[in-house]
Amino acid sequence: MPALSPPDERGYRATALAHPNIALIKYWGNRDPYWRWPANGSFSFNLAGLWTRTQVHFRPDLAHDVLWLHGERQGGDALRRVVRVLDATRARAGLTWRAEVVSENNFPMAAGIASSASAFAALAVAAAAAAGLQLPEPELSRLARLGSGSAARSVPGGFVEWRVGTDERDSFAYTFAPPEHWPLADCIAVVQTKPKAVGSSAGHDLADTSPLQAARIADTPRRLALIRQAVRTRDFELLAHVVELDTHLMHAVMQTSTPPLFYWTPESVRVMHQVRAWRQAGHPVAYTLDAGPNVHVLCPAEHAEAMAQQLRVMPGVQQVLLARVGGPARVVPTELAA
Ligand code: DP6
């Protein structure tokens, strides 16, 4: 660290890997959308085994930044968000060269797993390393946040809290507990693979149109205190209570926005009911849903295989991805070709 290649005629390059994360307390709505300064603090854990790997190569011969995802050149909003992170990196490093960014995920993007968190965490770490910056973790978290809010939480490892902060400058994520503190698992029940109609960035902008958003925000410090307590004491029952409450609050805001956002399908609701039935029968299991219909089923890692088997045979469940608690975003030696 940092993996700064010598300043030869080919430029500076570095590669980084980051995991997506699942929020236990959700980020929904922004105080300032330009800076992605969130309306509320949030809490998550990283998903080991799922990752985005991204190479950033600052080159003297490029007129524009270029983005490749799985060998396909990207433009539009994806490229604009990447340029935002690259511009912030260049400004700090005093660098003017444009970059070629090459990125790949090891999980099916069509499965509706949020890839923006791992994508922008990997981008921020690779860009900073390629530019020769030795940024402390909070600064990397802030840099990732400019591309996607939840990416701030994929920079540190393990169980992570993203503090709302007093302004955008001190709004960053930190590790609340390392991955080994509590071996939990996320069994992701994929019930729909087509892209969602309204993405989270557009959704955040609608949050304040719901009369329920103010109440959700006002109650967030209490839920954050409860989730910290649940994780600190490894209290699964408390975790299940808070995580499902938080999910219902966010989806209540979504469903009462103008226009309303309704992400649940009949299959999502069937899995939610089943999870509650399993819990009532004494199994430690809880659900949460992001801005989409797929259901994240949380349980202690030792139950994950059995849980995944049960979910796989449910009608409407197309596949189940399994992830344990993962580590931080990090520089890796691999070189990627566009
Ligand atoms: C429902 O981080 O995807 O997953 O900042 O616009 O990229 P942008 O939004 P994003 O929002 C995440 C929303 C969520 C909840 C969460 O992960 O906290």
mmCIF file of C-alpha atoms and ligand atoms in Angstrom:
data_model
loop_
_atom_site.group_PDB
_atom_site.id
_atom_site.type_symbol
_atom_site.label_atom_id
_atom_site.label_comp_id
_atom_site.label_asym_id
_atom_site.label_seq_id
_atom_site.Cartn_x
_atom_site.Cartn_y
_atom_site.Cartn_z
ATOM 1 C CA MET A 1 0.000 0.000 0.000
ATOM 2 C CA PRO A 2 -0.279 2.148 -1.949
ATOM 3 C CA ALA A 3 0.201 0.124 -5.130
ATOM 4 C CA LEU A 4 1.642 3.077 -7.026
ATOM 5 C CA SER A 5 3.314 1.995 -10.195
ATOM 6 C CA PRO A 6 6.306 4.064 -11.337
ATOM 7 C CA PRO A 7 5.389 7.207 -13.317
ATOM 8 C CA ASP A 8 6.353 5.774 -16.671
ATOM 9 C CA GLU A 9 4.799 6.688 -20.021
ATOM 10 C CA ARG A 10 1.892 4.299 -19.280
ATOM 11 C CA GLY A 11 0.754 6.209 -16.186
ATOM 12 C CA TYR A 12 -0.267 5.211 -12.668
ATOM 13 C CA ARG A 13 -2.475 2.276 -11.860
ATOM 14 C CA ALA A 14 -3.874 0.323 -8.918
ATOM 15 C CA THR A 15 -6.579 -2.303 -8.367
ATOM 16 C CA ALA A 16 -8.892 -2.683 -5.382
ATOM 17 C CA LEU A 17 -11.564 -5.117 -4.227
ATOM 18 C CA ALA A 18 -14.637 -4.322 -2.108
ATOM 19 C CA HIS A 19 -17.689 -6.191 -0.835
ATOM 20 C CA PRO A 20 -21.308 -5.058 -1.008
ATOM 21 C CA ASN A 21 -23.064 -4.612 2.327
ATOM 22 C CA ILE A 22 -26.511 -5.220 3.785
ATOM 23 C CA ALA A 23 -27.972 -2.405 5.873
ATOM 24 C CA LEU A 24 -29.483 -3.330 9.252
ATOM 25 C CA ILE A 25 -30.478 0.314 9.734
ATOM 26 C CA LYS A 26 -31.199 1.842 6.323
ATOM 27 C CA TYR A 27 -29.990 5.013 4.641
ATOM 28 C CA TRP A 28 -33.007 6.566 2.932
ATOM 29 C CA GLY A 29 -33.086 10.231 1.916
ATOM 30 C CA ASN A 30 -30.417 12.911 1.812
ATOM 31 C CA ARG A 31 -29.918 16.186 3.639
ATOM 32 C CA ASP A 32 -27.795 17.207 0.675
ATOM 33 C CA PRO A 33 -28.051 15.029 -2.436
ATOM 34 C CA TYR A 34 -25.033 16.619 -4.160
ATOM 35 C CA TRP A 35 -22.721 15.516 -1.348
ATOM 36 C CA ARG A 36 -24.772 12.435 -0.490
ATOM 37 C CA TRP A 37 -24.964 13.738 3.055
ATOM 38 C CA PRO A 38 -27.616 11.377 4.402
ATOM 39 C CA ALA A 39 -30.827 12.165 6.247
ATOM 40 C CA ASN A 40 -29.937 9.607 8.929
ATOM 41 C CA GLY A 41 -27.134 7.443 10.235
ATOM 42 C CA SER A 42 -27.101 3.795 9.111
ATOM 43 C CA PHE A 43 -25.530 0.468 10.052
ATOM 44 C CA SER A 44 -24.570 -2.577 7.957
ATOM 45 C CA PHE A 45 -22.305 -5.535 7.565
ATOM 46 C CA ASN A 46 -20.165 -6.363 4.555
ATOM 47 C CA LEU A 47 -20.937 -9.448 2.480
ATOM 48 C CA ALA A 48 -17.895 -11.724 2.219
ATOM 49 C CA GLY A 49 -17.537 -13.785 -0.951
ATOM 50 C CA LEU A 50 -19.340 -11.200 -3.089
ATOM 51 C CA TRP A 51 -17.077 -8.517 -4.508
ATOM 52 C CA THR A 52 -16.353 -5.856 -7.092
ATOM 53 C CA ARG A 53 -12.800 -5.606 -8.411
ATOM 54 C CA THR A 54 -11.792 -2.350 -10.047
ATOM 55 C CA GLN A 55 -8.624 -1.111 -11.673
ATOM 56 C CA VAL A 56 -7.948 2.612 -12.093
ATOM 57 C CA HIS A 57 -5.287 3.656 -14.552
ATOM 58 C CA PHE A 58 -4.450 7.386 -14.812
ATOM 59 C CA ARG A 59 -2.908 7.871 -18.257
ATOM 60 C CA PRO A 60 -1.306 10.849 -19.985
ATOM 61 C CA ASP A 61 -2.810 9.947 -23.378
ATOM 62 C CA LEU A 62 -6.547 9.997 -22.504
ATOM 63 C CA ALA A 63 -8.811 12.947 -23.350
ATOM 64 C CA HIS A 64 -11.713 11.637 -21.209
ATOM 65 C CA ASP A 65 -12.291 9.191 -18.389
ATOM 66 C CA VAL A 66 -13.366 5.786 -19.685
ATOM 67 C CA LEU A 67 -15.364 3.155 -17.803
ATOM 68 C CA TRP A 68 -15.546 -0.551 -18.658
ATOM 69 C CA LEU A 69 -17.853 -2.922 -16.813
ATOM 70 C CA HIS A 70 -17.521 -6.595 -17.708
ATOM 71 C CA GLY A 71 -15.845 -5.581 -20.965
ATOM 72 C CA GLU A 72 -18.650 -3.189 -21.973
ATOM 73 C CA ARG A 73 -17.999 0.521 -22.236
ATOM 74 C CA GLN A 74 -20.321 2.542 -20.003
ATOM 75 C CA GLY A 75 -21.620 6.103 -20.318
ATOM 76 C CA GLY A 76 -24.482 8.116 -18.841
ATOM 77 C CA ASP A 77 -25.130 8.216 -15.133
ATOM 78 C CA ALA A 78 -22.690 5.400 -14.263
ATOM 79 C CA LEU A 79 -19.802 7.258 -15.939
ATOM 80 C CA ARG A 80 -20.841 10.621 -14.412
ATOM 81 C CA ARG A 81 -20.716 9.133 -10.905
ATOM 82 C CA VAL A 82 -17.318 7.570 -11.585
ATOM 83 C CA VAL A 83 -15.986 10.903 -12.886
ATOM 84 C CA ARG A 84 -17.163 12.590 -9.677
ATOM 85 C CA VAL A 85 -14.981 10.263 -7.582
ATOM 86 C CA LEU A 86 -12.051 10.562 -10.008
ATOM 87 C CA ASP A 87 -12.309 14.386 -10.020
ATOM 88 C CA ALA A 88 -12.237 14.476 -6.210
ATOM 89 C CA THR A 89 -9.198 12.160 -6.239
ATOM 90 C CA ARG A 90 -7.395 14.227 -8.892
ATOM 91 C CA ALA A 91 -8.078 17.461 -6.987
ATOM 92 C CA ARG A 92 -6.467 16.027 -3.843
ATOM 93 C CA ALA A 93 -3.488 14.558 -5.689
ATOM 94 C CA GLY A 94 -2.872 17.530 -8.010
ATOM 95 C CA LEU A 95 -3.256 15.192 -10.983
ATOM 96 C CA THR A 96 -4.800 16.150 -14.329
ATOM 97 C CA TRP A 97 -4.568 12.872 -16.239
ATOM 98 C CA ARG A 98 -7.806 11.127 -17.172
ATOM 99 C CA ALA A 99 -8.331 7.512 -16.180
ATOM 100 C CA GLU A 100 -9.371 4.217 -17.638
ATOM 101 C CA VAL A 101 -11.487 2.324 -15.102
ATOM 102 C CA VAL A 102 -12.026 -1.419 -15.544
ATOM 103 C CA SER A 103 -14.491 -3.124 -13.232
ATOM 104 C CA GLU A 104 -16.078 -6.513 -12.680
ATOM 105 C CA ASN A 105 -18.393 -8.122 -10.124
ATOM 106 C CA ASN A 106 -18.316 -11.786 -9.121
ATOM 107 C CA PHE A 107 -22.051 -11.775 -8.389
ATOM 108 C CA PRO A 108 -24.892 -11.622 -10.917
ATOM 109 C CA MET A 109 -25.799 -7.955 -11.252
ATOM 110 C CA ALA A 110 -29.181 -8.977 -12.586
ATOM 111 C CA ALA A 111 -29.844 -10.634 -9.217
ATOM 112 C CA GLY A 112 -30.622 -7.197 -7.821
ATOM 113 C CA ILE A 113 -27.866 -7.158 -5.227
ATOM 114 C CA ALA A 114 -26.760 -3.554 -4.717
ATOM 115 C CA SER A 115 -23.536 -3.341 -6.672
ATOM 116 C CA SER A 116 -23.074 0.413 -6.290
ATOM 117 C CA ALA A 117 -21.770 0.011 -2.718
ATOM 118 C CA SER A 118 -18.962 -2.389 -3.651
ATOM 119 C CA ALA A 119 -18.385 -0.590 -6.971
ATOM 120 C CA PHE A 120 -17.722 2.843 -5.508
ATOM 121 C CA ALA A 121 -15.809 1.531 -2.477
ATOM 122 C CA ALA A 122 -13.459 -0.350 -4.822
ATOM 123 C CA LEU A 123 -13.231 2.686 -7.104
ATOM 124 C CA ALA A 124 -12.337 5.085 -4.272
ATOM 125 C CA VAL A 125 -9.650 2.787 -2.856
ATOM 126 C CA ALA A 126 -8.152 2.034 -6.289
ATOM 127 C CA ALA A 127 -8.260 5.676 -7.440
ATOM 128 C CA ALA A 128 -6.595 6.962 -4.259
ATOM 129 C CA ALA A 129 -3.874 4.299 -4.466
ATOM 130 C CA ALA A 130 -3.293 4.893 -8.176
ATOM 131 C CA ALA A 131 -2.951 8.632 -7.525
ATOM 132 C CA GLY A 132 -0.387 7.948 -4.782
ATOM 133 C CA LEU A 133 -2.627 9.269 -1.984
ATOM 134 C CA GLN A 134 -2.290 7.628 1.418
ATOM 135 C CA LEU A 135 -5.729 8.538 2.706
ATOM 136 C CA PRO A 136 -6.937 7.430 6.149
ATOM 137 C CA GLU A 137 -10.025 5.196 6.107
ATOM 138 C CA PRO A 138 -12.552 7.966 6.951
ATOM 139 C CA GLU A 139 -11.316 9.934 3.937
ATOM 140 C CA LEU A 140 -11.674 6.888 1.667
ATOM 141 C CA SER A 141 -15.175 6.356 3.050
ATOM 142 C CA ARG A 142 -16.098 9.996 2.243
ATOM 143 C CA LEU A 143 -14.622 9.638 -1.248
ATOM 144 C CA ALA A 144 -16.656 6.481 -1.929
ATOM 145 C CA ARG A 145 -19.771 8.247 -0.578
ATOM 146 C CA LEU A 146 -19.612 10.805 -3.422
ATOM 147 C CA GLY A 147 -20.340 7.990 -5.899
ATOM 148 C CA SER A 148 -22.952 6.114 -3.835
ATOM 149 C CA GLY A 149 -24.011 6.677 -0.247
ATOM 150 C CA SER A 150 -23.975 3.052 0.826
ATOM 151 C CA ALA A 151 -20.446 2.709 -0.632
ATOM 152 C CA ALA A 152 -19.212 4.724 2.372
ATOM 153 C CA ARG A 153 -20.076 1.626 4.448
ATOM 154 C CA SER A 154 -18.213 -0.824 2.173
ATOM 155 C CA VAL A 155 -14.839 0.820 2.846
ATOM 156 C CA PRO A 156 -14.367 -0.292 6.497
ATOM 157 C CA GLY A 157 -14.640 -4.000 7.359
ATOM 158 C CA GLY A 158 -17.108 -6.038 9.405
ATOM 159 C CA PHE A 159 -20.054 -4.395 11.178
ATOM 160 C CA VAL A 160 -20.057 -0.774 10.102
ATOM 161 C CA GLU A 161 -21.793 2.406 11.203
ATOM 162 C CA TRP A 162 -22.090 5.404 8.879
ATOM 163 C CA ARG A 163 -22.367 8.467 11.067
ATOM 164 C CA VAL A 164 -24.630 11.186 9.779
ATOM 165 C CA GLY A 165 -22.152 13.786 11.109
ATOM 166 C CA THR A 166 -22.618 17.481 11.703
ATOM 167 C CA ASP A 167 -21.938 18.302 8.054
ATOM 168 C CA GLU A 168 -20.856 16.396 4.948
ATOM 169 C CA ARG A 169 -17.195 16.581 5.965
ATOM 170 C CA ASP A 170 -17.591 14.409 9.049
ATOM 171 C CA SER A 171 -20.135 12.007 7.579
ATOM 172 C CA PHE A 172 -18.201 8.757 7.074
ATOM 173 C CA ALA A 173 -18.349 5.107 8.099
ATOM 174 C CA TYR A 174 -16.212 3.223 10.613
ATOM 175 C CA THR A 175 -15.910 -0.358 11.848
ATOM 176 C CA PHE A 176 -18.132 -0.916 14.880
ATOM 177 C CA ALA A 177 -16.999 -4.545 15.265
ATOM 178 C CA PRO A 178 -14.704 -6.766 13.155
ATOM 179 C CA PRO A 179 -16.151 -9.632 11.038
ATOM 180 C CA GLU A 180 -15.139 -12.337 13.541
ATOM 181 C CA HIS A 181 -17.035 -10.594 16.369
ATOM 182 C CA TRP A 182 -20.293 -12.314 15.381
ATOM 183 C CA PRO A 183 -20.505 -15.004 12.660
ATOM 184 C CA LEU A 184 -23.765 -14.046 10.954
ATOM 185 C CA ALA A 185 -24.847 -14.841 7.414
ATOM 186 C CA ASP A 186 -27.061 -13.253 4.780
ATOM 187 C CA CYS A 187 -29.020 -15.756 2.635
ATOM 188 C CA ILE A 188 -30.207 -13.618 -0.257
ATOM 189 C CA ALA A 189 -33.440 -15.017 -1.681
ATOM 190 C CA VAL A 190 -33.565 -13.772 -5.263
ATOM 191 C CA VAL A 191 -37.205 -13.552 -6.373
ATOM 192 C CA GLN A 192 -36.767 -11.190 -9.318
ATOM 193 C CA THR A 193 -33.838 -10.559 -11.626
ATOM 194 C CA LYS A 194 -35.121 -7.783 -13.864
ATOM 195 C CA PRO A 195 -33.770 -4.272 -13.087
ATOM 196 C CA LYS A 196 -35.968 -2.234 -10.752
ATOM 197 C CA ALA A 197 -38.081 0.562 -12.240
ATOM 198 C CA VAL A 198 -36.882 3.235 -9.779
ATOM 199 C CA GLY A 199 -33.287 3.116 -8.545
ATOM 200 C CA SER A 200 -32.209 4.259 -5.091
ATOM 201 C CA SER A 201 -30.814 7.641 -6.198
ATOM 202 C CA ALA A 202 -34.240 8.669 -7.543
ATOM 203 C CA GLY A 203 -35.878 7.061 -4.505
ATOM 204 C CA HIS A 204 -33.834 9.135 -2.029
ATOM 205 C CA ASP A 205 -35.161 12.291 -3.709
ATOM 206 C CA LEU A 206 -38.752 11.187 -3.021
ATOM 207 C CA ALA A 207 -38.257 10.363 0.668
ATOM 208 C CA ASP A 208 -39.311 13.798 1.929
ATOM 209 C CA THR A 209 -42.620 13.583 0.063
ATOM 210 C CA SER A 210 -43.730 10.938 2.576
ATOM 211 C CA PRO A 211 -45.358 12.284 5.757
ATOM 212 C CA LEU A 212 -43.715 9.339 7.548
ATOM 213 C CA GLN A 213 -40.098 10.229 6.721
ATOM 214 C CA ALA A 214 -39.788 12.811 9.520
ATOM 215 C CA ALA A 215 -40.920 10.257 12.112
ATOM 216 C CA ARG A 216 -38.540 7.626 10.711
ATOM 217 C CA ILE A 217 -35.612 10.064 10.920
ATOM 218 C CA ALA A 218 -36.539 11.238 14.420
ATOM 219 C CA ASP A 219 -36.547 7.638 15.684
ATOM 220 C CA THR A 220 -33.254 6.621 14.000
ATOM 221 C CA PRO A 221 -30.909 7.393 16.952
ATOM 222 C CA ARG A 222 -33.004 5.006 19.088
ATOM 223 C CA ARG A 223 -32.820 2.202 16.497
ATOM 224 C CA LEU A 224 -29.083 2.790 16.029
ATOM 225 C CA ALA A 225 -28.575 2.473 19.787
ATOM 226 C CA LEU A 226 -30.550 -0.791 19.761
ATOM 227 C CA ILE A 227 -28.630 -2.272 16.824
ATOM 228 C CA ARG A 228 -25.303 -1.337 18.467
ATOM 229 C CA GLN A 229 -26.505 -3.089 21.627
ATOM 230 C CA ALA A 230 -27.680 -6.156 19.656
ATOM 231 C CA VAL A 231 -24.321 -6.460 17.869
ATOM 232 C CA ARG A 232 -22.235 -5.679 20.960
ATOM 233 C CA THR A 233 -24.021 -8.379 23.004
ATOM 234 C CA ARG A 234 -24.657 -10.748 20.032
ATOM 235 C CA ASP A 235 -28.386 -10.663 20.834
ATOM 236 C CA PHE A 236 -30.080 -12.141 17.743
ATOM 237 C CA GLU A 237 -33.622 -11.647 19.058
ATOM 238 C CA LEU A 238 -33.018 -7.934 19.515
ATOM 239 C CA LEU A 239 -31.330 -7.740 16.105
ATOM 240 C CA ALA A 240 -34.332 -9.420 14.451
ATOM 241 C CA HIS A 241 -36.746 -6.992 16.120
ATOM 242 C CA VAL A 242 -34.802 -3.854 15.144
ATOM 243 C CA VAL A 243 -33.890 -4.966 11.612
ATOM 244 C CA GLU A 244 -37.471 -5.859 10.667
ATOM 245 C CA LEU A 245 -38.823 -2.676 12.280
ATOM 246 C CA ASP A 246 -36.301 -0.602 10.324
ATOM 247 C CA THR A 247 -37.195 -2.388 7.075
ATOM 248 C CA HIS A 248 -40.902 -1.755 7.631
ATOM 249 C CA LEU A 249 -40.259 1.916 8.416
ATOM 250 C CA MET A 250 -38.234 2.452 5.228
ATOM 251 C CA HIS A 251 -40.745 0.607 3.044
ATOM 252 C CA ALA A 252 -43.610 2.523 4.705
ATOM 253 C CA VAL A 253 -41.856 5.741 3.653
ATOM 254 C CA MET A 254 -41.344 4.379 0.141
ATOM 255 C CA GLN A 255 -44.963 3.250 -0.163
ATOM 256 C CA THR A 256 -46.292 6.624 1.060
ATOM 257 C CA SER A 257 -44.068 8.805 -1.148
ATOM 258 C CA THR A 258 -45.446 10.715 -4.123
ATOM 259 C CA PRO A 259 -45.305 8.891 -6.455
ATOM 260 C CA PRO A 260 -45.313 5.781 -4.281
ATOM 261 C CA LEU A 261 -42.508 3.229 -4.559
ATOM 262 C CA PHE A 262 -43.673 -0.316 -4.045
ATOM 263 C CA TYR A 263 -40.809 -2.793 -4.264
ATOM 264 C CA TRP A 264 -42.398 -5.893 -2.730
ATOM 265 C CA THR A 265 -43.786 -8.671 -4.923
ATOM 266 C CA PRO A 266 -46.073 -11.514 -3.754
ATOM 267 C CA GLU A 267 -42.925 -13.701 -3.618
ATOM 268 C CA SER A 268 -41.158 -11.208 -1.307
ATOM 269 C CA VAL A 269 -44.134 -11.192 1.042
ATOM 270 C CA ARG A 270 -44.316 -14.999 1.021
ATOM 271 C CA VAL A 271 -40.669 -15.231 2.111
ATOM 272 C CA MET A 272 -41.231 -12.576 4.803
ATOM 273 C CA HIS A 273 -44.164 -14.552 6.240
ATOM 274 C CA GLN A 274 -42.153 -17.762 6.145
ATOM 275 C CA VAL A 275 -39.235 -16.162 8.001
ATOM 276 C CA ARG A 276 -41.598 -14.930 10.727
ATOM 277 C CA ALA A 277 -43.104 -18.415 10.994
ATOM 278 C CA TRP A 278 -39.626 -19.942 11.337
ATOM 279 C CA ARG A 279 -38.775 -17.436 14.066
ATOM 280 C CA GLN A 280 -42.016 -18.163 15.908
ATOM 281 C CA ALA A 281 -41.035 -21.842 15.762
ATOM 282 C CA GLY A 282 -37.809 -20.934 17.598
ATOM 283 C CA HIS A 283 -35.296 -20.459 14.735
ATOM 284 C CA PRO A 284 -32.991 -17.419 14.886
ATOM 285 C CA VAL A 285 -33.819 -15.762 11.558
ATOM 286 C CA ALA A 286 -34.845 -12.280 10.375
ATOM 287 C CA TYR A 287 -35.473 -10.524 7.056
ATOM 288 C CA THR A 288 -34.640 -7.223 5.481
ATOM 289 C CA LEU A 289 -35.257 -5.746 1.997
ATOM 290 C CA ASP A 290 -33.484 -2.877 0.227
ATOM 291 C CA ALA A 291 -34.896 -0.908 -2.704
ATOM 292 C CA GLY A 292 -35.998 -4.071 -4.473
ATOM 293 C CA PRO A 293 -38.040 -7.256 -4.036
ATOM 294 C CA ASN A 294 -35.254 -9.679 -3.050
ATOM 295 C CA VAL A 295 -35.276 -10.771 0.576
ATOM 296 C CA HIS A 296 -32.116 -10.815 2.691
ATOM 297 C CA VAL A 297 -32.600 -13.552 5.272
ATOM 298 C CA LEU A 298 -30.207 -13.089 8.202
ATOM 299 C CA CYS A 299 -29.230 -15.882 10.580
ATOM 300 C CA PRO A 300 -26.250 -17.186 12.584
ATOM 301 C CA ALA A 301 -23.685 -18.586 10.137
ATOM 302 C CA GLU A 302 -24.009 -22.143 11.482
ATOM 303 C CA HIS A 303 -27.654 -22.215 10.314
ATOM 304 C CA ALA A 304 -27.014 -20.621 6.917
ATOM 305 C CA GLU A 305 -26.700 -23.757 4.757
ATOM 306 C CA ALA A 306 -29.893 -25.291 6.164
ATOM 307 C CA MET A 307 -31.698 -21.955 5.796
ATOM 308 C CA ALA A 308 -30.545 -21.583 2.189
ATOM 309 C CA GLN A 309 -31.820 -25.108 1.423
ATOM 310 C CA GLN A 310 -35.250 -24.264 2.837
ATOM 311 C CA LEU A 311 -35.411 -21.017 0.871
ATOM 312 C CA ARG A 312 -34.347 -22.677 -2.400
ATOM 313 C CA VAL A 313 -37.401 -24.929 -2.432
ATOM 314 C CA MET A 314 -39.843 -22.073 -1.852
ATOM 315 C CA PRO A 315 -42.032 -21.194 -4.845
ATOM 316 C CA GLY A 316 -40.823 -18.041 -6.585
ATOM 317 C CA VAL A 317 -37.285 -18.177 -5.164
ATOM 318 C CA GLN A 318 -35.002 -18.329 -8.218
ATOM 319 C CA GLN A 319 -31.681 -18.615 -6.413
ATOM 320 C CA VAL A 320 -30.120 -18.069 -3.000
ATOM 321 C CA LEU A 321 -26.735 -16.384 -2.524
ATOM 322 C CA LEU A 322 -24.939 -16.945 0.757
ATOM 323 C CA ALA A 323 -22.579 -14.441 2.384
ATOM 324 C CA ARG A 324 -20.880 -14.189 5.761
ATOM 325 C CA VAL A 325 -19.581 -10.996 7.367
ATOM 326 C CA GLY A 326 -16.820 -9.540 5.185
ATOM 327 C CA GLY A 327 -13.679 -7.448 5.543
ATOM 328 C CA PRO A 328 -12.737 -3.983 4.284
ATOM 329 C CA ALA A 329 -12.116 -2.647 0.786
ATOM 330 C CA ARG A 330 -8.454 -3.205 -0.064
ATOM 331 C CA VAL A 331 -5.778 -2.825 -2.718
ATOM 332 C CA VAL A 332 -5.060 -6.093 -4.548
ATOM 333 C CA PRO A 333 -2.241 -6.923 -6.961
ATOM 334 C CA THR A 334 -4.332 -8.136 -9.921
ATOM 335 C CA GLU A 335 -4.125 -6.337 -13.236
ATOM 336 C CA LEU A 336 -7.317 -6.241 -15.300
ATOM 337 C CA ALA A 337 -7.684 -5.885 -19.031
ATOM 338 C CA ALA A 338 -10.566 -3.892 -20.537
HETATM 339 C C1 DP6 B 1 -32.263 0.874 0.382
HETATM 340 O O1 DP6 B 1 -26.441 3.926 -1.634
HETATM 341 O O2 DP6 B 1 -27.827 2.773 -3.406
HETATM 342 O O3 DP6 B 1 -30.067 0.049 0.002
HETATM 343 O O4 DP6 B 1 -26.321 7.031 -2.862
HETATM 344 O O5 DP6 B 1 -28.035 7.049 -4.629
HETATM 345 O O6 DP6 B 1 -26.222 5.325 -4.707
HETATM 346 P P1 DP6 B 1 -27.108 6.210 -3.846
HETATM 347 O O7 DP6 B 1 -28.049 5.240 -3.028
HETATM 348 P P2 DP6 B 1 -27.711 3.839 -2.380
HETATM 349 O O8 DP6 B 1 -28.928 3.710 -1.340
HETATM 350 C C2 DP6 B 1 -29.046 2.607 -0.518
HETATM 351 C C3 DP6 B 1 -30.462 2.423 -0.159
HETATM 352 C C4 DP6 B 1 -30.781 1.123 0.561
HETATM 353 C C5 DP6 B 1 -30.514 1.223 2.065
HETATM 354 C C6 DP6 B 1 -29.082 1.137 2.518
HETATM 355 O O9 DP6 B 1 -28.278 0.403 1.917
HETATM 356 O O10 DP6 B 1 -28.788 1.769 3.541
#
